[in-house]
XYZ file of C-alpha atoms in Angstrom:
509
model
C -3.374 -27.958 -1.055
C -5.931 -29.251 -3.225
C -4.582 -31.943 -5.695
C -5.164 -29.557 -8.466
C -3.241 -26.916 -7.306
C -0.157 -29.009 -6.558
C -0.169 -30.723 -9.942
C -0.156 -27.127 -11.643
C 2.578 -25.956 -9.463
C 4.641 -28.867 -9.860
C 4.042 -28.328 -13.737
C 4.972 -24.710 -13.409
C 8.080 -25.512 -11.327
C 9.463 -28.375 -13.138
C 8.038 -28.133 -16.714
C 8.653 -24.413 -17.664
C 10.268 -23.976 -21.153
C 14.110 -23.107 -21.117
C 14.955 -19.501 -21.699
C 17.276 -18.062 -24.386
C 17.217 -15.199 -22.198
C 19.597 -12.162 -23.313
C 22.401 -12.570 -25.702
C 25.180 -13.412 -23.343
C 28.492 -10.765 -22.927
C 31.617 -12.368 -24.286
C 32.643 -13.206 -20.916
C 30.559 -13.141 -17.382
C 32.320 -12.446 -14.207
C 29.622 -11.369 -11.813
C 29.245 -10.901 -8.197
C 26.154 -13.085 -8.083
C 25.244 -16.127 -9.958
C 21.771 -17.506 -9.158
C 21.810 -21.020 -10.918
C 18.999 -23.613 -11.703
C 15.951 -21.206 -10.782
C 12.922 -20.579 -12.398
C 12.614 -16.905 -13.428
C 9.216 -15.206 -13.031
C 10.598 -11.943 -14.238
C 7.556 -9.479 -13.196
C 6.164 -8.833 -16.730
C 3.099 -11.594 -16.373
C 4.870 -13.424 -19.131
C 5.317 -17.265 -18.410
C 8.396 -18.669 -16.303
C 11.452 -19.681 -17.626
C 14.342 -21.637 -16.482
C 17.201 -19.220 -16.562
C 20.232 -18.227 -14.426
C 20.556 -14.936 -13.400
C 24.103 -12.716 -12.747
C 24.186 -9.409 -10.711
C 27.059 -7.259 -11.125
C 27.126 -4.225 -8.627
C 23.587 -3.381 -7.919
C 22.151 -4.327 -11.625
C 21.355 -7.481 -13.320
C 23.843 -8.139 -15.515
C 22.543 -11.352 -17.978
C 19.441 -13.374 -17.398
C 19.523 -16.780 -19.755
C 21.377 -20.134 -19.907
C 24.893 -19.327 -18.552
C 27.678 -18.733 -21.337
C 30.971 -21.145 -21.221
C 33.411 -20.058 -18.744
C 31.117 -17.752 -16.596
C 32.482 -17.185 -13.223
C 31.175 -14.904 -10.205
C 32.354 -14.161 -6.555
C 29.368 -15.821 -4.694
C 26.895 -18.545 -6.561
C 23.321 -19.303 -5.080
C 21.932 -22.450 -5.951
C 18.260 -22.061 -6.965
C 17.303 -25.497 -8.162
C 13.399 -26.012 -6.943
C 13.081 -22.315 -6.482
C 11.515 -19.525 -8.238
C 13.311 -16.235 -8.849
C 11.336 -13.364 -8.911
C 11.627 -9.241 -8.512
C 11.694 -8.033 -5.172
C 7.835 -7.071 -4.128
C 7.013 -3.208 -4.369
C 4.390 -2.048 -1.459
C 2.440 0.592 -2.978
C 1.137 1.677 0.324
C 2.909 1.331 3.443
C 3.666 3.057 6.597
C 6.260 3.456 9.011
C 9.132 6.067 10.628
C 12.546 4.738 9.167
C 14.042 6.939 11.609
C 12.467 4.487 14.149
C 12.940 1.070 12.421
C 15.148 1.872 9.620
C 15.433 -1.877 8.786
C 11.503 -2.854 8.604
C 12.273 -6.149 8.990
C 8.405 -7.197 8.612
C 8.504 -5.799 4.924
C 11.692 -7.881 4.462
C 10.511 -10.988 6.010
C 7.499 -11.121 3.411
C 9.750 -10.403 0.652
C 9.271 -6.774 -0.154
C 12.088 -4.685 -1.079
C 10.674 -1.323 -1.829
C 7.874 0.436 0.223
C 6.018 3.843 -0.440
C 5.776 6.109 2.360
C 4.091 9.465 3.042
C 0.549 8.100 2.576
C -3.474 9.055 3.093
C -2.310 12.862 2.956
C 0.582 12.550 5.760
C 4.225 13.112 5.200
C 7.381 14.222 7.113
C 6.081 17.692 8.564
C 8.874 19.583 6.872
C 9.371 22.237 4.414
C 12.231 20.733 3.077
C 11.426 17.188 2.338
C 14.849 16.860 0.352
C 16.788 17.238 3.465
C 14.605 14.713 5.410
C 15.111 12.047 2.429
C 19.119 12.867 2.471
C 18.959 12.132 6.026
C 16.994 9.101 5.701
C 19.367 7.852 3.396
C 22.128 7.864 5.686
C 19.999 4.887 7.764
C 20.373 1.537 7.643
C 17.678 0.918 5.793
C 16.398 -2.730 4.920
C 13.872 -1.977 1.889
C 13.992 1.014 -0.670
C 11.869 3.846 0.405
C 9.621 6.065 -2.273
C 8.335 9.165 -0.653
C 4.948 10.925 -1.329
C 4.040 14.421 -0.093
C 1.086 14.475 1.477
C -1.859 17.073 0.988
C -2.813 17.377 4.606
C 0.480 17.940 5.520
C 0.836 20.810 2.622
C -2.364 22.027 4.649
C -0.340 22.114 8.000
C 2.809 23.995 6.642
C 0.968 26.547 4.521
C -1.256 27.461 7.562
C -4.278 26.609 5.973
C -4.650 23.895 8.121
C -8.623 23.602 8.570
C -9.733 26.580 6.762
C -12.508 25.293 4.401
C -12.023 28.453 2.129
C -8.049 29.539 1.964
C -7.102 32.383 0.441
C -5.346 32.237 -2.855
C -1.772 33.173 -1.761
C -1.931 30.377 0.660
C -3.232 27.922 -1.862
C -0.420 29.158 -3.839
C 2.198 28.097 -0.893
C 0.855 24.767 -0.882
C 1.675 24.780 -4.691
C 4.980 25.808 -4.055
C 5.522 23.310 -1.270
C 4.481 20.672 -3.349
C 6.452 21.593 -6.232
C 9.277 21.876 -4.009
C 8.919 18.335 -3.097
C 8.655 16.909 -6.228
C 11.673 18.378 -7.351
C 13.392 16.800 -4.311
C 12.402 13.412 -5.676
C 9.013 12.724 -4.305
C 6.846 10.579 -6.601
C 3.583 12.497 -6.355
C 1.189 13.639 -3.580
C -1.351 11.609 -1.516
C -4.571 12.559 0.189
C -6.610 11.348 2.949
C -9.965 13.255 2.150
C -11.410 11.192 5.450
C -9.203 12.729 7.712
C -8.762 16.270 8.855
C -7.500 18.439 7.932
C -7.446 17.084 4.398
C -11.358 16.702 4.450
C -11.897 20.390 4.259
C -10.340 20.915 0.816
C -12.919 21.525 -2.082
C -12.196 20.079 -5.621
C -10.583 23.478 -7.017
C -8.018 23.243 -4.257
C -7.393 19.334 -5.479
C -7.392 20.164 -8.937
C -5.189 22.932 -8.652
C -2.460 20.677 -6.639
C -3.370 17.825 -9.186
C -1.921 20.288 -12.291
C 1.562 20.537 -10.114
C 1.528 16.814 -9.936
C 0.597 16.469 -13.706
C 3.395 18.892 -14.808
C 6.111 16.663 -13.365
C 4.102 13.162 -14.560
C 3.903 12.160 -10.948
C 0.976 10.391 -9.166
C -1.912 11.327 -6.738
C -2.725 8.503 -4.548
C -5.879 8.831 -2.828
C -7.224 7.756 0.224
C -10.696 8.524 -1.044
C -13.453 10.880 1.169
C -15.540 8.148 2.467
C -15.347 4.986 0.660
C -18.806 3.608 1.444
C -20.927 2.183 -1.018
C -23.381 5.056 -0.988
C -20.902 7.437 -2.154
C -18.651 5.657 -4.215
C -19.924 7.273 -7.380
C -19.319 10.596 -5.995
C -15.740 9.577 -4.379
C -14.614 8.540 -7.804
C -16.022 11.099 -9.660
C -13.691 13.773 -7.224
C -10.670 11.688 -7.857
C -11.379 11.686 -11.592
C -11.519 15.337 -11.781
C -8.076 15.370 -10.354
C -7.356 12.497 -13.178
C -7.936 15.357 -15.969
C -4.541 16.764 -14.788
C -2.698 13.647 -13.404
C -2.309 10.018 -13.129
C -4.692 8.901 -10.128
C -4.642 6.108 -7.927
C -6.938 4.681 -5.476
C -5.665 3.507 -2.287
C -6.652 0.362 -0.486
C -9.651 0.234 -2.479
C -12.739 -1.145 -0.743
C -16.672 -0.401 -0.704
C -17.765 -0.411 2.726
C -21.383 -1.842 3.142
C -20.903 -3.006 -0.711
C -21.471 -6.237 -1.706
C -20.889 -8.894 -4.246
C -19.031 -9.163 -7.710
C -21.554 -6.845 -9.576
C -20.719 -4.082 -7.157
C -16.877 -4.430 -8.120
C -17.693 -4.811 -11.652
C -19.260 -1.170 -11.251
C -16.717 0.540 -9.670
C -13.708 -1.151 -12.359
C -16.200 -0.148 -15.196
C -15.972 3.507 -14.014
C -12.401 3.313 -13.732
C -11.909 1.944 -17.160
C -14.167 4.353 -18.676
C -11.863 7.334 -17.069
C -8.662 5.818 -18.751
C -10.637 5.785 -21.970
C -11.592 9.517 -21.578
C -7.714 10.817 -20.547
C -5.507 8.118 -21.950
C -2.645 10.102 -21.164
C -3.012 9.417 -17.492
C -2.952 6.146 -15.661
C -5.857 4.971 -13.336
C -4.967 2.309 -11.005
C -5.594 1.163 -7.393
C -4.218 -1.460 -4.690
C -5.710 -3.660 -2.254
C -4.562 -5.782 0.808
C -5.669 -9.277 0.940
C -7.786 -8.892 4.118
C -11.125 -8.350 5.005
C -11.229 -5.955 7.629
C -9.337 -2.113 7.549
C -7.677 -0.419 10.465
C -7.615 2.709 11.365
C -8.138 5.478 13.858
C -11.821 5.275 15.823
C -12.271 8.894 14.683
C -14.252 7.434 11.679
C -17.045 6.460 13.900
C -17.212 9.993 14.772
C -18.941 13.080 12.966
C -17.188 15.579 11.584
C -18.577 18.444 13.815
C -16.546 16.465 16.710
C -13.371 16.412 15.141
C -10.677 19.478 14.914
C -10.731 21.911 14.730
C -13.839 21.671 16.776
C -13.342 21.191 20.588
C -14.271 17.858 21.190
C -14.938 18.244 25.049
C -17.416 21.085 24.271
C -19.118 19.163 21.536
C -19.682 16.149 23.753
C -21.044 18.747 26.709
C -23.385 20.666 24.239
C -24.470 17.887 21.935
C -23.516 14.271 23.954
C -27.287 12.864 23.374
C -26.472 13.542 19.406
C -23.391 12.138 19.664
C -24.202 9.140 20.950
C -27.020 8.453 18.686
C -24.553 9.133 15.617
C -21.991 6.934 16.814
C -24.210 3.967 17.812
C -26.196 3.970 14.280
C -22.667 4.315 12.286
C -21.370 1.127 14.593
C -24.313 -0.917 14.184
C -24.128 -0.360 10.408
C -20.853 -1.638 10.346
C -21.703 -4.892 11.648
C -22.134 -4.304 15.193
C -19.289 -3.629 18.265
C -17.903 -7.185 17.552
C -16.811 -6.075 14.221
C -14.474 -3.615 15.708
C -11.208 -5.012 17.274
C -9.009 -2.376 19.061
C -5.586 -2.117 18.546
C -4.252 0.272 20.586
C -3.757 0.100 24.679
C -5.424 -0.552 26.793
C -7.784 -2.056 24.910
C -5.431 -3.712 22.263
C -6.800 -7.234 21.379
C -10.500 -6.891 22.489
C -13.579 -5.839 20.574
C -15.806 -3.002 21.224
C -18.256 -5.003 22.257
C -15.912 -6.983 25.067
C -14.566 -3.810 26.331
C -18.042 -2.143 26.731
C -19.318 -5.411 28.488
C -16.112 -5.327 31.082
C -16.846 -1.699 31.857
C -20.593 -2.286 32.175
C -21.502 0.490 29.707
C -23.193 0.975 26.466
C -20.519 0.785 23.450
C -21.442 4.314 22.327
C -20.669 5.478 25.566
C -17.370 4.148 25.898
C -16.407 5.854 22.635
C -17.874 8.734 23.376
C -17.226 9.491 27.121
C -13.925 7.247 27.307
C -12.109 7.160 24.330
C -13.136 10.086 21.855
C -12.149 10.476 18.216
C -8.514 10.851 18.804
C -8.174 8.203 21.667
C -7.330 4.454 19.948
C -7.284 2.418 16.406
C -8.811 -0.375 15.535
C -9.590 -2.968 12.932
C -13.237 -2.937 11.238
C -14.566 -6.352 9.561
C -16.720 -4.684 7.404
C -15.533 -5.750 3.732
C -17.203 -8.278 1.495
C -14.974 -11.165 0.104
C -16.739 -11.756 -3.321
C -16.368 -7.997 -3.800
C -12.832 -7.650 -2.449
C -11.552 -10.772 -4.470
C -12.990 -9.382 -7.939
C -10.793 -6.331 -7.197
C -7.634 -8.241 -6.688
C -7.833 -10.131 -9.838
C -8.428 -6.696 -11.920
C -5.432 -6.127 -14.369
C -4.966 -2.689 -13.178
C -4.919 -3.542 -9.462
C -1.895 -4.161 -7.710
C -1.165 -5.527 -3.932
C -0.632 -3.308 -1.133
C 0.099 -3.838 3.053
C -1.263 -0.430 4.252
C 0.750 -1.916 7.296
C 3.750 -1.052 8.978
C 6.125 -2.625 11.749
C 3.996 -1.405 14.637
C 0.309 -1.767 13.380
C -1.891 -4.093 15.235
C -3.167 -5.627 12.439
C -1.763 -9.003 10.276
C -1.370 -7.206 7.141
C 1.863 -5.317 7.810
C 3.566 -8.419 8.427
C 1.602 -10.888 6.128
C -0.050 -9.343 3.218
C 2.474 -10.373 0.403
C 2.997 -13.938 1.725
C -0.858 -14.327 2.103
C -1.607 -13.491 -1.586
C 1.163 -16.273 -2.507
C -0.303 -18.862 -0.101
C -3.776 -18.078 -0.360
C -4.632 -16.657 -3.990
C -1.996 -18.637 -5.666
C -0.917 -21.996 -3.772
C -4.365 -22.897 -2.475
C -7.220 -21.247 -4.279
C -5.962 -20.479 -7.733
C -7.170 -16.974 -7.907
C -3.970 -16.024 -9.579
C -1.434 -17.590 -11.644
C 1.885 -17.214 -10.116
C 3.009 -14.992 -12.884
C -0.013 -12.583 -12.436
C 0.475 -12.388 -8.807
C 4.019 -11.099 -9.097
C 3.216 -8.953 -11.859
C 0.627 -7.300 -9.279
C 3.568 -7.050 -6.540
C 6.201 -5.657 -9.127
C 6.393 -4.433 -12.515
C 2.526 -3.069 -12.158
C 3.491 -1.025 -9.144
C 7.147 0.127 -10.301
C 5.359 1.598 -13.307
C 2.373 3.028 -11.835
C 4.703 4.640 -9.350
C 7.435 5.699 -11.793
C 10.257 3.470 -10.129
C 12.539 3.487 -13.116
C 14.073 0.206 -13.865
C 13.087 -1.927 -11.060
C 9.692 -4.333 -10.772
C 11.468 -6.540 -13.161
C 14.651 -9.230 -13.686
C 16.173 -7.832 -17.065
C 19.477 -6.996 -18.065
C 20.273 -3.536 -16.814
C 17.443 -3.068 -14.247
C 18.085 -2.939 -10.388
C 18.876 -6.317 -8.765
C 15.992 -6.368 -6.193
C 15.697 -10.144 -5.828
C 13.719 -13.061 -4.500
C 14.436 -16.694 -4.406
C 11.659 -18.926 -2.878
C 9.373 -22.084 -3.064
C 5.670 -20.922 -3.002
C 4.580 -23.963 -1.486
C 6.737 -23.180 1.770
C 5.708 -19.600 1.847
C 3.468 -18.573 4.993
C 1.530 -15.797 6.442
C 2.089 -16.216 10.090
C 0.716 -12.974 11.274
C -3.063 -13.156 12.883
C -5.490 -10.710 14.168
C -4.601 -12.083 17.894
C -0.752 -12.210 16.818
C -0.194 -9.577 14.375
C 3.533 -9.122 14.206
C 4.427 -12.854 13.638
C 7.256 -12.529 10.706
C 5.857 -14.355 7.297
C 8.368 -17.237 6.512
C 9.410 -18.765 3.083
C 11.419 -16.067 1.538
C 14.657 -17.039 2.907
C 16.844 -15.068 0.066
C 16.054 -11.403 -0.223
C 18.457 -9.209 -2.394
C 18.463 -5.369 -2.557
C 20.338 -3.286 -4.516
C 22.341 -6.120 -5.509
C 23.356 -7.304 -2.001
C 21.697 -9.968 0.316
C 19.207 -8.374 2.665
C 16.725 -10.716 4.031
C 16.149 -12.290 7.411
C 19.191 -14.350 7.171
C 21.330 -11.426 6.623
C 22.285 -7.989 8.962
C 23.221 -5.996 6.240
C 21.230 -2.781 5.052
C 21.378 -1.892 1.515
C 17.973 0.190 0.842
C 18.149 3.394 -0.554
C 15.660 6.283 -0.412
C 14.751 6.414 -4.024
C 14.112 9.708 -5.982
C 11.802 10.561 -8.702
C 13.875 12.686 -11.767
C 11.865 16.075 -11.986
């Protein structure tokens, strides 16, 4: 750490103004008393010295302790910051397989948003699924979105590019039911099938349903590529006439420089001015490599509902050329790192060399569009870091407990270590806002994301200088360290606790 960063952090930790906090009740008898910490409350405002009292699942009082205060449990937070638990607006995983989601708890995440990229549990009754998930020993809280591709499948539209009025109406009914059950909105994954077959009319009709309930459309846009970014945003902004819209894991593939980022952010700001009733936001993860299936390297005509083996037989030469040219454009086969067996941990170039074939032949003849997932090193640091500092852009992981990418175990810790402590790209207060109150407000999580009287007590205590993201692309499942005390819904839930106090959160219809 630089001497300037160390001095700034020391000044922050030990010279913060004392807090008057809330007016204390006449007597405090709390379940938990967090003493002597420096509170960064999630609002983006300056840190203050204050104690935090928790009663049940909520914050009872924040400020200097009144005389005679008592608590069943006291936590010494001297030398530590006390913040709201982090909220991951874009996460993946199955609570029925890994309900504890320990990878998220270890990096301070107390709420995750699932149902992303157009895919959610494939059930017509999302309410029943949520009720079942609520009986699990959940680590973090879960907020659900319903997936647009899933709606297409459930309605029978699936890959149909021109669905009937009746079928679209059924999608609307399914979406309405999911929102009434507590979903926070709809996610789209327009780069994936079957969502990619939707036209603007279909998307806007569904957006109207979301907007009627003040929900959010969270979009994995159609290509995320530099040459089509304006078109991708225009498609999303058309939905933004009817509902709040959000760009998932924002990136500009092949784009370069801060200036390109400024152009994208300017378009988002214009949309906010045109439709101030609705929000226009985005999230980013702090890595320069994405992760998804190798299907993104194949043309649409080689993916479902088309028969891949038939396509390969009839158009193999054309397919090889398409895949070869696209991989080279994406920084070559050395920039694709497999995350699934039997190629896990090797680049496309390495596997092709071992098999003594061309990399395009490996993809077309041995793997196919559904045969593997990989990390793709195609992102520009200067561009992505400009996104990170924008006040309307929050932090996400886009990770899961099992994904072969370090973001699922390290994203939030990496922001603290790299962008706050080491590089000073963000102040601690602003970084915390981007990981707490901003996603809470955007998603619609009531009384979360702030340390404030009456808000739910999802809390962290940590020393920023000791936070570390240990996961790497070689070893992506190493948990983060430094977040030793994690409280979810007023109960201890971090690495040092076996308690599971997470809940399935529901949006009020």
